[in-house]
Amino acid sequence: MTRETRLDPADFILPLFVRHGENQRVDISSMPGHAQLTADLLADEVEEIVSLGIPAVILFGIPQQKDAAGSDAYDDDGVVQRAVRAIKSTGTDLLVITDVCFCEFTDHGHCGILHETEQGMDVDNDATLQILSQQAVSHARAGADVIAPSGMMDGMVAALRTGLDAAGFTHLPILSYAAKYSSGFYGPFREAAESAPSFGDRRTYQMDPANAAEALREVALDVDEGADMLMVKPALSYLDVISRVKTAYPEIPLAAYNVSGEFAMIKAAAANGWLDESRVALEVLTSIKRAGADMILTYFAKDACRWLAAAK
Ligand code: PBG
């Protein structure tokens, strides 16, 4: 009766990895229960997701060809664009969010185009904004419902808003990964999305885990540029950041990403008999919501719906 925080299937967004090819399901070893799926296998997956009451998915693509500019990312026939069309053709009202970033599409694994700097090769922020905008418009043409830029480029939300508006997608909301940390918790995702950087790391564009006030500055910039929804990522080690962002912007829907490493460590401990998986996973998800998240991107989404239903 006095419980303040209640989880509900409607809180969850399930990440899906979509790969090129046909009739293939490639298991992701560090993320038990998750696999890269080809577009033709998505209809069954969508049916299950909808039947559990999950309102939305976010898509990550693994293209056949990677190149320096990540060109599959903005190809109207690219792996994500095909997956969006496949999901939309099921006729369900499942919301399709697309991750807008280049790391899964570039052969070097960085989140944009590179250029030479005094410190060596690094992402060329402004050149990347251009192709990010093309990628977002291409996702929109395929039928995406929400555009979620995750690359932490400066000016990314404004560039996408301008690009989408110019292409006639004035209504399409932007969910910005506004405060995204340079985190070791992304390890399993990089196996899943085959997107580990081939050299260096992402510290020149992602945030220092030691900083929280900076997160509020990053969020303020994205809000000014027109972000419709915000995200903090990862979630579990950044509950204070979630709380501060929600307090500063109570009126803006806030998502938190319970990332791959947060999932994998519970799975591994549970497999060893060291933790009670459902109990700990629901505790973590409840904590993320208690901290202030309105939506949670989580690899536990399907299991959590089942656990919640069983507890009723
Ligand atoms: C980048 C992106 C990453 C994740 C989501 N989008 C990886 C990264 O920044 O290296 C990680 C999500 C996870 O670990 O579950 N496009």
JSON list of N, CA and C in Angstrom, two decimals, residues 152 154 178-182 203-222 241 244-245 249:
[
{"chain": "A", "resi": 152, "resn": "MET", "atom": "N", "xyz": [27.37, 11.41, -28.71]},
{"chain": "A", "resi": 152, "resn": "MET", "atom": "CA", "xyz": [27.96, 12.47, -27.89]},
{"chain": "A", "resi": 152, "resn": "MET", "atom": "C", "xyz": [28.77, 13.48, -28.70]},
{"chain": "A", "resi": 154, "resn": "ASP", "atom": "N", "xyz": [29.18, 17.19, -30.21]},
{"chain": "A", "resi": 154, "resn": "ASP", "atom": "CA", "xyz": [28.66, 18.51, -29.84]},
{"chain": "A", "resi": 154, "resn": "ASP", "atom": "C", "xyz": [27.76, 19.03, -30.95]},
{"chain": "A", "resi": 178, "resn": "ALA", "atom": "N", "xyz": [21.95, 12.21, -23.64]},
{"chain": "A", "resi": 178, "resn": "ALA", "atom": "CA", "xyz": [22.53, 13.50, -23.29]},
{"chain": "A", "resi": 178, "resn": "ALA", "atom": "C", "xyz": [23.74, 13.37, -22.38]},
{"chain": "A", "resi": 179, "resn": "ALA", "atom": "N", "xyz": [23.65, 12.47, -21.41]},
{"chain": "A", "resi": 179, "resn": "ALA", "atom": "CA", "xyz": [24.78, 12.27, -20.49]},
{"chain": "A", "resi": 179, "resn": "ALA", "atom": "C", "xyz": [25.23, 10.83, -20.63]},
{"chain": "A", "resi": 180, "resn": "LYS", "atom": "N", "xyz": [26.22, 10.65, -21.49]},
{"chain": "A", "resi": 180, "resn": "LYS", "atom": "CA", "xyz": [26.72, 9.31, -21.76]},
{"chain": "A", "resi": 180, "resn": "LYS", "atom": "C", "xyz": [28.18, 9.25, -21.35]},
{"chain": "A", "resi": 181, "resn": "TYR", "atom": "N", "xyz": [28.44, 8.32, -20.44]},
{"chain": "A", "resi": 181, "resn": "TYR", "atom": "CA", "xyz": [29.79, 8.22, -19.87]},
{"chain": "A", "resi": 181, "resn": "TYR", "atom": "C", "xyz": [30.67, 7.27, -20.64]},
{"chain": "A", "resi": 182, "resn": "SER", "atom": "N", "xyz": [31.96, 7.52, -20.57]},
{"chain": "A", "resi": 182, "resn": "SER", "atom": "CA", "xyz": [32.95, 6.62, -21.14]},
{"chain": "A", "resi": 182, "resn": "SER", "atom": "C", "xyz": [33.10, 5.47, -20.13]},
{"chain": "A", "resi": 203, "resn": "ARG", "atom": "N", "xyz": [37.04, 8.32, -25.03]},
{"chain": "A", "resi": 203, "resn": "ARG", "atom": "CA", "xyz": [37.10, 9.34, -23.98]},
{"chain": "A", "resi": 203, "resn": "ARG", "atom": "C", "xyz": [37.13, 10.76, -24.50]},
{"chain": "A", "resi": 204, "resn": "THR", "atom": "N", "xyz": [37.44, 10.94, -25.79]},
{"chain": "A", "resi": 204, "resn": "THR", "atom": "CA", "xyz": [37.45, 12.31, -26.29]},
{"chain": "A", "resi": 204, "resn": "THR", "atom": "C", "xyz": [36.03, 12.83, -26.55]},
{"chain": "A", "resi": 205, "resn": "TYR", "atom": "N", "xyz": [35.04, 11.93, -26.60]},
{"chain": "A", "resi": 205, "resn": "TYR", "atom": "CA", "xyz": [33.67, 12.43, -26.80]},
{"chain": "A", "resi": 205, "resn": "TYR", "atom": "C", "xyz": [32.69, 11.96, -25.74]},
{"chain": "A", "resi": 206, "resn": "GLN", "atom": "N", "xyz": [32.99, 10.86, -25.02]},
{"chain": "A", "resi": 206, "resn": "GLN", "atom": "CA", "xyz": [32.10, 10.45, -23.93]},
{"chain": "A", "resi": 206, "resn": "GLN", "atom": "C", "xyz": [32.61, 11.04, -22.61]},
{"chain": "A", "resi": 207, "resn": "MET", "atom": "N", "xyz": [31.75, 11.03, -21.59]},
{"chain": "A", "resi": 207, "resn": "MET", "atom": "CA", "xyz": [32.07, 11.76, -20.36]},
{"chain": "A", "resi": 207, "resn": "MET", "atom": "C", "xyz": [32.92, 10.98, -19.37]},
{"chain": "A", "resi": 208, "resn": "ASP", "atom": "N", "xyz": [33.63, 11.73, -18.54]},
{"chain": "A", "resi": 208, "resn": "ASP", "atom": "CA", "xyz": [34.43, 11.18, -17.45]},
{"chain": "A", "resi": 208, "resn": "ASP", "atom": "C", "xyz": [33.49, 10.72, -16.32]},
{"chain": "A", "resi": 209, "resn": "PRO", "atom": "N", "xyz": [33.58, 9.45, -15.92]},
{"chain": "A", "resi": 209, "resn": "PRO", "atom": "CA", "xyz": [32.70, 8.94, -14.85]},
{"chain": "A", "resi": 209, "resn": "PRO", "atom": "C", "xyz": [32.78, 9.75, -13.55]},
{"chain": "A", "resi": 210, "resn": "ALA", "atom": "N", "xyz": [33.81, 10.53, -13.39]},
{"chain": "A", "resi": 210, "resn": "ALA", "atom": "CA", "xyz": [33.96, 11.31, -12.16]},
{"chain": "A", "resi": 210, "resn": "ALA", "atom": "C", "xyz": [33.09, 12.57, -12.14]},
{"chain": "A", "resi": 211, "resn": "ASN", "atom": "N", "xyz": [32.47, 12.91, -13.25]},
{"chain": "A", "resi": 211, "resn": "ASN", "atom": "CA", "xyz": [31.78, 14.20, -13.35]},
{"chain": "A", "resi": 211, "resn": "ASN", "atom": "C", "xyz": [30.25, 14.09, -13.35]},
{"chain": "A", "resi": 212, "resn": "ALA", "atom": "N", "xyz": [29.63, 14.86, -12.48]},
{"chain": "A", "resi": 212, "resn": "ALA", "atom": "CA", "xyz": [28.16, 14.91, -12.46]},
{"chain": "A", "resi": 212, "resn": "ALA", "atom": "C", "xyz": [27.64, 16.30, -12.85]},
{"chain": "A", "resi": 213, "resn": "ALA", "atom": "N", "xyz": [28.31, 17.36, -12.39]},
{"chain": "A", "resi": 213, "resn": "ALA", "atom": "CA", "xyz": [27.88, 18.71, -12.77]},
{"chain": "A", "resi": 213, "resn": "ALA", "atom": "C", "xyz": [27.97, 18.87, -14.29]},
{"chain": "A", "resi": 214, "resn": "GLU", "atom": "N", "xyz": [29.01, 18.24, -14.87]},
{"chain": "A", "resi": 214, "resn": "GLU", "atom": "CA", "xyz": [29.17, 18.32, -16.33]},
{"chain": "A", "resi": 214, "resn": "GLU", "atom": "C", "xyz": [27.97, 17.67, -17.05]},
{"chain": "A", "resi": 215, "resn": "ALA", "atom": "N", "xyz": [27.41, 16.65, -16.42]},
{"chain": "A", "resi": 215, "resn": "ALA", "atom": "CA", "xyz": [26.24, 16.00, -17.04]},
{"chain": "A", "resi": 215, "resn": "ALA", "atom": "C", "xyz": [25.10, 16.99, -17.17]},
{"chain": "A", "resi": 216, "resn": "LEU", "atom": "N", "xyz": [24.94, 17.84, -16.16]},
{"chain": "A", "resi": 216, "resn": "LEU", "atom": "CA", "xyz": [23.86, 18.83, -16.23]},
{"chain": "A", "resi": 216, "resn": "LEU", "atom": "C", "xyz": [24.13, 19.85, -17.34]},
{"chain": "A", "resi": 217, "resn": "ARG", "atom": "N", "xyz": [25.40, 20.16, -17.57]},
{"chain": "A", "resi": 217, "resn": "ARG", "atom": "CA", "xyz": [25.72, 21.06, -18.68]},
{"chain": "A", "resi": 217, "resn": "ARG", "atom": "C", "xyz": [25.43, 20.40, -20.02]},
{"chain": "A", "resi": 218, "resn": "GLU", "atom": "N", "xyz": [25.80, 19.13, -20.14]},
{"chain": "A", "resi": 218, "resn": "GLU", "atom": "CA", "xyz": [25.52, 18.39, -21.38]},
{"chain": "A", "resi": 218, "resn": "GLU", "atom": "C", "xyz": [24.01, 18.34, -21.64]},
{"chain": "A", "resi": 219, "resn": "VAL", "atom": "N", "xyz": [23.26, 18.08, -20.58]},
{"chain": "A", "resi": 219, "resn": "VAL", "atom": "CA", "xyz": [21.81, 17.99, -20.69]},
{"chain": "A", "resi": 219, "resn": "VAL", "atom": "C", "xyz": [21.23, 19.35, -21.09]},
{"chain": "A", "resi": 220, "resn": "ALA", "atom": "N", "xyz": [21.73, 20.41, -20.46]},
{"chain": "A", "resi": 220, "resn": "ALA", "atom": "CA", "xyz": [21.21, 21.75, -20.76]},
{"chain": "A", "resi": 220, "resn": "ALA", "atom": "C", "xyz": [21.42, 22.10, -22.24]},
{"chain": "A", "resi": 221, "resn": "LEU", "atom": "N", "xyz": [22.57, 21.74, -22.77]},
{"chain": "A", "resi": 221, "resn": "LEU", "atom": "CA", "xyz": [22.84, 22.00, -24.19]},
{"chain": "A", "resi": 221, "resn": "LEU", "atom": "C", "xyz": [21.83, 21.26, -25.07]},
{"chain": "A", "resi": 222, "resn": "ASP", "atom": "N", "xyz": [21.60, 19.99, -24.75]},
{"chain": "A", "resi": 222, "resn": "ASP", "atom": "CA", "xyz": [20.67, 19.20, -25.57]},
{"chain": "A", "resi": 222, "resn": "ASP", "atom": "C", "xyz": [19.24, 19.72, -25.46]},
{"chain": "A", "resi": 241, "resn": "VAL", "atom": "N", "xyz": [23.20, 10.81, -11.05]},
{"chain": "A", "resi": 241, "resn": "VAL", "atom": "CA", "xyz": [23.05, 11.65, -12.24]},
{"chain": "A", "resi": 241, "resn": "VAL", "atom": "C", "xyz": [21.59, 11.62, -12.72]},
{"chain": "A", "resi": 244, "resn": "ARG", "atom": "N", "xyz": [19.66, 13.83, -10.41]},
{"chain": "A", "resi": 244, "resn": "ARG", "atom": "CA", "xyz": [19.90, 15.26, -10.62]},
{"chain": "A", "resi": 244, "resn": "ARG", "atom": "C", "xyz": [19.26, 15.77, -11.90]},
{"chain": "A", "resi": 245, "resn": "VAL", "atom": "N", "xyz": [19.32, 14.96, -12.94]},
{"chain": "A", "resi": 245, "resn": "VAL", "atom": "CA", "xyz": [18.72, 15.39, -14.21]},
{"chain": "A", "resi": 245, "resn": "VAL", "atom": "C", "xyz": [17.20, 15.49, -14.04]},
{"chain": "A", "resi": 249, "resn": "TYR", "atom": "N", "xyz": [15.07, 18.83, -14.60]},
{"chain": "A", "resi": 249, "resn": "TYR", "atom": "CA", "xyz": [14.14, 18.89, -15.74]},
{"chain": "A", "resi": 249, "resn": "TYR", "atom": "C", "xyz": [12.96, 17.94, -15.51]}
]
